[in-house]
Every structure is written in C-alpha cells, then in structure tokens.
GROMACS .gro file of C-alpha atoms in nm:
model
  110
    1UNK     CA    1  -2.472   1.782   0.123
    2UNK     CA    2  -2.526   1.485  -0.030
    3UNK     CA    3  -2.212   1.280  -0.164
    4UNK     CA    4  -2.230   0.999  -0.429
    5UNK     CA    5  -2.067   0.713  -0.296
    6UNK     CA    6  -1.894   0.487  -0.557
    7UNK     CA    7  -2.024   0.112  -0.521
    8UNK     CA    8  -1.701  -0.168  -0.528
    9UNK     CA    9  -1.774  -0.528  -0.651
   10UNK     CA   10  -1.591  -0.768  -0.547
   11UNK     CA   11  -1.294  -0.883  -0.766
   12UNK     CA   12  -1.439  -1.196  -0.826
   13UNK     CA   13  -1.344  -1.457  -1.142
   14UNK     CA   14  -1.575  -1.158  -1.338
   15UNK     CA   15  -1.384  -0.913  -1.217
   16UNK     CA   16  -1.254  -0.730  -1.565
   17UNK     CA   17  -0.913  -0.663  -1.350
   18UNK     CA   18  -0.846  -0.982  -1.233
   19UNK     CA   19  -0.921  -1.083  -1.633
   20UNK     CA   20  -0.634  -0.821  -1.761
   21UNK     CA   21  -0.386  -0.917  -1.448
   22UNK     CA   22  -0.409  -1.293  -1.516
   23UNK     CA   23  -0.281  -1.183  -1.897
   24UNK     CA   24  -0.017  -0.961  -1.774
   25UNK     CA   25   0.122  -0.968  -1.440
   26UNK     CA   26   0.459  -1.201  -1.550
   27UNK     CA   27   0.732  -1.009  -1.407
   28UNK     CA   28   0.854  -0.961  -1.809
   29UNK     CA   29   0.499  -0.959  -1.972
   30UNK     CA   30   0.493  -0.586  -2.012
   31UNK     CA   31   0.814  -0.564  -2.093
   32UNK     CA   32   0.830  -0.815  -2.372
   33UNK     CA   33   0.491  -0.636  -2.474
   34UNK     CA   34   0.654  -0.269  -2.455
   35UNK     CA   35   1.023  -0.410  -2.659
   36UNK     CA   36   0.814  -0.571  -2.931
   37UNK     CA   37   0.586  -0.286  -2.945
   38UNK     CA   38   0.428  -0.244  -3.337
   39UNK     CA   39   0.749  -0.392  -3.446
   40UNK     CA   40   0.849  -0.733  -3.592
   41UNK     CA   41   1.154  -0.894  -3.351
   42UNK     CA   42   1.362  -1.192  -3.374
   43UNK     CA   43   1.408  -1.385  -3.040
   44UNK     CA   44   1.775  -1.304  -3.011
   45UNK     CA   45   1.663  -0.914  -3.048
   46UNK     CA   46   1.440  -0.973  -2.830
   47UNK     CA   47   1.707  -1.136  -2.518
   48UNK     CA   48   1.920  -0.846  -2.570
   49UNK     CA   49   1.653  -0.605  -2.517
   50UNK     CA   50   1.582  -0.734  -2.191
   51UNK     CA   51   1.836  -0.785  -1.941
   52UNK     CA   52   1.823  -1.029  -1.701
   53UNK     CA   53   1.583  -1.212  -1.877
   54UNK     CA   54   1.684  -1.569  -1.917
   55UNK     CA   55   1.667  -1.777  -2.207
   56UNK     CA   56   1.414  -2.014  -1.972
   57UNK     CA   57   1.183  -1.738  -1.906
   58UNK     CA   58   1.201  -1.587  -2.229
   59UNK     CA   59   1.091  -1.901  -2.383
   60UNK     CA   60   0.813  -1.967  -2.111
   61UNK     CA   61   0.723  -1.601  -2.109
   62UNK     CA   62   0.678  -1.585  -2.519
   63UNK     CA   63   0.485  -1.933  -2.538
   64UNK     CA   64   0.231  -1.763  -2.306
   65UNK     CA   65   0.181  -1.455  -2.479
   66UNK     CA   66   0.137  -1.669  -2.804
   67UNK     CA   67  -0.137  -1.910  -2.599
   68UNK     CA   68  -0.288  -1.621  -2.488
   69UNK     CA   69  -0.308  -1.459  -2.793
   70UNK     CA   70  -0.109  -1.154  -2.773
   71UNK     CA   71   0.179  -1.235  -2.954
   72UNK     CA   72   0.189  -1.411  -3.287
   73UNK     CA   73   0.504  -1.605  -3.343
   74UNK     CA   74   0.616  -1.706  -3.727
   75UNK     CA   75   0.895  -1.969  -3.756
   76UNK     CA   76   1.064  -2.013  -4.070
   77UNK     CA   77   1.171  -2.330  -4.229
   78UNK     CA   78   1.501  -2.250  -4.205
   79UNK     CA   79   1.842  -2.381  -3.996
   80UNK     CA   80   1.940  -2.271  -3.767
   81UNK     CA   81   1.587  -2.167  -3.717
   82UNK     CA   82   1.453  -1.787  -3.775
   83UNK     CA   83   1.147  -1.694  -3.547
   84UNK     CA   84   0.982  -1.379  -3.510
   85UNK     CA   85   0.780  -1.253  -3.279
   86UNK     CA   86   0.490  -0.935  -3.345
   87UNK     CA   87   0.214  -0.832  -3.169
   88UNK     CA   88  -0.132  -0.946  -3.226
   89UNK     CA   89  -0.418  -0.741  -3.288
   90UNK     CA   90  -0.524  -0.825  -2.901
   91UNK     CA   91  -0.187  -0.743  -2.827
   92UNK     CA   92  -0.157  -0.468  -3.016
   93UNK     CA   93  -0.487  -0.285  -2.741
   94UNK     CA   94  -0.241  -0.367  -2.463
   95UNK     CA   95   0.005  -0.103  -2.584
   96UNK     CA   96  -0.162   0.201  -2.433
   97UNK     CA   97  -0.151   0.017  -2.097
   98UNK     CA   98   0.204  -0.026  -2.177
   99UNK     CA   99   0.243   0.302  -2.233
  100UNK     CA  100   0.083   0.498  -1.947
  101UNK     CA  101   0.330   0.288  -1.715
  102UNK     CA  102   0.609   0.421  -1.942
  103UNK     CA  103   0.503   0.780  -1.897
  104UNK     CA  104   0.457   0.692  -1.529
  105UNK     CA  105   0.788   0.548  -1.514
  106UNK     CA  106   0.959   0.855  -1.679
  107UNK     CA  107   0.758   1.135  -1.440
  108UNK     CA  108   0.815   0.950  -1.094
  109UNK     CA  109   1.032   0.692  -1.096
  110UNK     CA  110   1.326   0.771  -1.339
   0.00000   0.00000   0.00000
C-alpha cells in the first residue's frame, strides 16, 4: 500500500498564511471586517457594534485596515465630522473567511 504523503514548507516570509495572518490576526480585525460586512457604517455604528472595543483600538484597528487596504474610509467635510467606513474590494474577498468562522462559531462554540 502505498500512501501519498503531503509535503509541508516551511512558513517562511512566502508563506501565503503567514501573508493572510499578518492582515488579520488583530484581536478585532475580523470582527470589524464581519460588522461592516457589504455595508456602509459610520464609526459610532461601528463602537456600538463591538463591545469592548475601545475608542483607542477602534481608531488604531480602522487606520490599519485602511493602510492595508481593506477598508476604505470617506470623511466628509462636515462638523462635527461624518466618516464612514466600507469594505474594499480586497476586503470585500476576506468575507468568506469571515464567514466560515461564523458558521464555525454557530455549530461548536455557541
């Protein structure tokens, strides 16, 4: 019997896990990702949705996702101020990753 043994690479800086994990692994990423979903939010929408969150992180947290590209942020010339947050189109492929850990959530967990 002859069994196919699965070669593993090291998870080098080329590693396309590492790659995704150094995007999302802030403890709130994924769930800033999964509240703003295909929707357009406003920051204060967005701190409610997420308990515990503070405004620090929030603020650290979104300016990340916006460097990274994942979020797209549009502030309007208003006061006081009105920004709103929506996922980019990079953002946007994250969502089924979002999702899977929803489902996972919901079958195991919750």
């Amino acid at each position: 019997m002859n069994k196919k043994t699965k070669i593993i690479s090291p998870c080098d800086e080329k590693c396309p896990v590492r790659a995704s994990l150094t995007l999302l692994s802030g403890k709130w990423t994924l769930l800033i990702l999964f509240q703003i979903n295909e929707n357009v939010i406003r920051y204060g929408e967005l701190k409610r949705a997420i308990p515990g969150i503070s405004e620090k992180m929030l603020i650290q947290e979104l300016n990340m996702l916006v460097e990274n590209k994942l979020v797209s942020k549009k502030v309007y010339p208003e006061i006081p101020p009105k920004v709103e947050y929506s996922l980019t189109e990079l953002g946007l492929k994250t969502l089924p990753v979002v999702d899977k850990l929803a489902e996972f959530g919901l079958e195991n967990l919750v």
